[in-house]
Coordinates of C-alpha atoms in Angstrom, one line a residue:
P11 CA -0.3 -0.4 -0.2
A12 CA 2.7 2.3 0.7
L13 CA 4.5 2.0 -2.9
G14 CA 1.3 1.8 -4.4
L15 CA 0.8 5.8 -3.0
F16 CA 4.4 6.9 -4.1
L17 CA 4.0 5.8 -6.9
F18 CA 0.0 7.1 -8.0
T19 CA 0.5 10.6 -6.6
I20 CA 4.0 11.8 -5.9
A21 CA 6.2 9.5 -8.6
R22 CA 5.6 11.7 -10.9
D23 CA 5.7 14.8 -10.0
P24 CA 9.6 16.6 -8.4
L25 CA 8.4 19.3 -6.6
R26 CA 6.1 15.4 -4.2
I27 CA 9.1 14.2 -4.9
I28 CA 11.4 16.7 -3.1
I29 CA 9.4 17.2 -0.3
L30 CA 8.5 13.2 0.7
I31 CA 12.4 12.9 0.6
A32 CA 12.9 16.7 3.1
G33 CA 9.9 14.8 5.2
A34 CA 11.8 11.2 4.8
F35 CA 14.9 13.5 6.7
F36 CA 13.4 14.7 8.8
W37 CA 11.8 12.0 11.2
L38 CA 14.9 10.2 10.4
V39 CA 17.4 13.1 12.3
S40 CA 14.4 13.5 15.3
L41 CA 14.9 9.1 16.0
L42 CA 18.5 10.0 15.7
L43 CA 18.7 12.1 18.3
S44 CA 15.9 10.8 20.9
S45 CA 17.7 7.0 19.9
L46 CA 21.0 9.3 20.8
I47 CA 19.3 10.4 24.2
W48 CA 18.2 7.1 24.9
F49 CA 22.0 5.4 24.4
I50 CA 23.6 7.9 26.6
A51 CA 21.0 7.1 29.0
V52 CA 20.8 3.2 29.6
K53 CA 25.2 3.9 29.2
A54 CA 24.7 6.3 32.8
S55 CA 22.5 4.0 34.7
D56 CA 22.8 0.0 36.4
P57 CA 22.4 -2.7 33.4
R58 CA 21.7 -5.2 36.3
D59 CA 18.5 -2.5 36.6
E60 CA 15.9 -4.4 35.1
P61 CA 13.0 -1.5 36.2
L62 CA 15.3 0.9 35.5
Q63 CA 16.0 -0.1 32.3
K64 CA 12.5 -1.7 31.8
G65 CA 11.7 3.1 32.8
L66 CA 14.4 4.0 30.5
L67 CA 12.5 2.1 27.5
I68 CA 9.4 4.1 28.2
F69 CA 11.0 6.6 28.4
G70 CA 12.9 7.0 25.0
V71 CA 9.7 5.9 23.3
M72 CA 7.1 8.8 25.0
F73 CA 10.8 11.2 23.6
S74 CA 11.3 10.2 20.8
V75 CA 7.1 10.1 19.9
L76 CA 7.8 14.3 20.7
L77 CA 10.7 15.3 19.1
Q78 CA 9.2 12.9 16.1
E79 CA 5.6 15.4 16.4
A80 CA 7.8 18.2 17.3
F81 CA 10.4 18.3 13.9
R82 CA 6.8 18.0 12.8
F83 CA 6.0 21.5 13.1
L84 CA 9.5 22.4 12.3
Y85 CA 9.0 20.7 8.6
Y86 CA 5.6 22.6 8.3
K87 CA 7.2 25.9 9.3
L88 CA 10.2 25.3 6.5
L89 CA 7.1 23.9 4.4
R90 CA 5.1 27.4 5.1
K91 CA 8.0 30.0 3.5
A92 CA 8.6 27.5 1.4
I93 CA 5.2 28.4 -0.5
E94 CA 5.4 31.6 -0.4
G95 CA 9.1 31.5 -2.1
L96 CA 7.7 30.0 -4.6
V97 CA 3.9 32.2 -5.2
A98 CA 7.2 35.2 -5.0
L99 CA 9.0 33.0 -8.1
S100 CA 5.9 32.3 -10.1
E101 CA 4.0 34.4 -12.8
D102 CA 0.2 34.2 -11.7
G103 CA 0.9 34.6 -8.5
C104 CA 0.1 31.1 -7.5
S105 CA 2.1 28.1 -5.9
P106 CA 2.5 25.2 -7.2
I107 CA 1.1 22.4 -4.7
S108 CA -1.3 23.8 -2.3
I109 CA -0.5 23.4 2.1
Q110 CA -2.8 20.4 1.7
Q111 CA -0.8 18.4 -0.5
M112 CA 2.3 19.3 1.3
A113 CA 0.7 17.7 4.3
Y114 CA 0.2 14.6 2.4
V115 CA 3.3 14.1 0.9
A116 CA 4.8 14.9 4.7
G117 CA 3.3 13.0 5.9
V118 CA 3.7 9.8 3.5
G119 CA 7.8 10.8 3.5
F120 CA 7.9 10.9 8.4
G121 CA 5.6 7.6 7.4
L122 CA 7.5 5.7 4.0
M123 CA 10.9 6.2 6.3
S124 CA 9.6 4.9 10.4
G125 CA 8.7 1.8 7.9
A126 CA 12.1 1.3 6.7
F127 CA 13.9 1.3 9.8
S128 CA 11.0 -0.9 11.6
M129 CA 11.4 -3.5 8.0
I130 CA 15.5 -3.8 8.6
N131 CA 14.7 -4.2 12.4
L132 CA 12.5 -6.8 11.4
L133 CA 14.8 -7.8 9.3
A134 CA 17.6 -7.8 11.6
D135 CA 16.0 -9.8 14.5
A136 CA 14.8 -13.0 10.6
L137 CA 19.2 -12.6 10.1
G138 CA 20.4 -16.2 11.1
P139 CA 18.9 -20.0 11.4
G140 CA 15.6 -20.7 14.0
T141 CA 12.5 -21.2 13.4
V142 CA 10.0 -18.5 15.3
G143 CA 7.8 -19.5 17.9
I144 CA 10.1 -21.9 18.8
H145 CA 11.4 -21.4 23.1
G146 CA 6.2 -21.1 22.8
D147 CA 6.5 -17.0 21.7
S148 CA 3.8 -16.8 18.9
Q149 CA 4.4 -17.2 15.9
L150 CA 3.2 -14.2 14.2
Y151 CA 5.9 -12.5 15.4
F152 CA 6.8 -11.3 12.1
L153 CA 2.6 -11.5 10.5
T154 CA 1.8 -8.7 12.4
S155 CA 4.6 -6.8 13.1
A156 CA 4.4 -6.4 9.6
F157 CA 0.2 -5.1 10.0
M158 CA 1.8 -3.0 11.8
T159 CA 4.9 -1.0 9.7
M160 CA 1.8 -0.6 7.0
V161 CA -0.1 1.2 10.5
L162 CA 1.9 3.4 11.1
I163 CA 2.8 4.6 7.6
F164 CA -0.6 5.3 7.0
L165 CA -0.9 6.9 10.2
H166 CA 1.3 10.0 10.1
T167 CA 0.6 10.1 6.4
F168 CA -3.1 11.3 8.4
W169 CA -1.1 13.1 10.9
G170 CA 1.2 14.9 8.6
I171 CA -2.5 16.3 6.6
L172 CA -4.7 16.7 10.1
F173 CA -0.8 18.3 12.2
F174 CA -0.6 21.0 9.4
H175 CA -4.4 21.5 9.4
G176 CA -4.2 22.4 13.3
C177 CA -0.8 23.8 11.8
E178 CA -2.7 26.3 9.2
H179 CA -5.5 26.7 11.7
Q180 CA -4.2 28.1 14.3
R181 CA -5.9 25.0 15.8
W182 CA -4.1 23.3 18.3
W183 CA -6.7 21.3 20.2
E184 CA -6.4 19.3 16.6
I185 CA -2.1 19.0 16.3
T186 CA -2.6 17.9 20.5
A187 CA -5.0 15.0 19.5
V188 CA -1.7 13.7 17.0
V189 CA 0.3 14.2 19.7
V190 CA -1.8 11.8 22.1
M191 CA -2.5 9.5 19.2
H192 CA 1.3 8.8 18.4
L193 CA 1.8 8.8 22.1
A194 CA -1.4 5.5 22.7
V195 CA -0.5 4.3 19.3
S196 CA 3.3 3.7 20.1
G197 CA 2.4 2.8 23.8
S198 CA -0.1 0.2 23.2
T199 CA 2.5 -1.7 21.7
F200 CA 3.9 -1.9 25.1
C201 CA 1.4 -5.2 25.3
N202 CA 3.0 -7.0 22.9
P203 CA 3.7 -10.1 22.4
L204 CA -0.3 -9.2 23.8
Y205 CA -0.3 -8.6 19.0
V206 CA -4.8 -8.0 20.1
G207 CA -3.5 -4.9 22.7
S208 CA -1.5 -3.2 20.3
L209 CA -3.1 -3.6 16.7
V210 CA -6.7 -3.7 17.6
P211 CA -6.1 0.1 19.1
S212 CA -3.7 1.2 16.5
Y213 CA -5.8 -0.1 12.9
L214 CA -9.3 1.6 14.8
L215 CA -7.3 5.1 15.6
M216 CA -5.9 4.9 12.1
A217 CA -9.8 4.3 10.7
T218 CA -10.2 7.3 12.9
A219 CA -7.6 10.2 12.0
A220 CA -8.3 8.5 8.1
V221 CA -12.4 10.2 8.3
W222 CA -10.7 13.0 9.9
A223 CA -9.0 14.0 7.6
Y224 CA -10.6 13.2 4.6
L225 CA -12.9 15.6 5.8
L226 CA -10.7 18.2 6.4
S227 CA -9.2 17.6 2.9
G228 CA -13.2 18.6 1.7
G229 CA -14.4 15.4 1.0
S230 CA -17.6 14.4 2.0
A231 CA -19.9 11.2 1.7
Q232 CA -21.7 12.4 -1.6
N233 CA -17.9 12.4 -2.8
L234 CA -16.7 9.3 -1.4
R235 CA -19.9 7.2 -2.7
R236 CA -19.7 8.6 -6.2
F237 CA -16.2 7.7 -6.2
L238 CA -17.3 3.8 -5.4
L239 CA -19.6 3.6 -7.4
C240 CA -17.6 5.2 -10.3
K241 CA -18.7 8.5 -11.1

């Protein structure tokens, strides 16, 4: 699905590709900074203290989420300046791309980079001989991880639309909702290996975010019905 989003909605437009790559870069920088903070905290603590290590892991995840959203805000500010420059350079005084389109492409960029790192982690776990679940663990680890990666890609796309809309219209409660949803989805992964506890809430939040983003983008039930009926 993520590859389809890129091929059908982004790949043919050079400007969108640039925005996507820049968005992926912003997400990557936020991950590197949060990883550095977590690494320093772990090295400075007692590795034999299991409750402390678990607490540091939770702190690392929550801090990473907040840093990602902070970088999403910085990216919005950068794109807003870019639009002003594009308008100044254009002959008709119009930007070749709207802020809504930028929000979508930036969200896909965040999601693709997030999905790429999730896949790298899965492939690292899959290296070497062995059988999944041989020690009594769930045999659905790779399957559920794939579904979790997919939902995070879509969520980042929808969160990008919601976040940029909130910034554009100064609706800070929309930005807060995005941060809370991101924290909730990331926090639900601590329910693993009880995968129902993470997948079901994540997909419910994805459906909610999808409907919300669709409505904010100007969609309606009538338009959706026309699309499904190919009218």
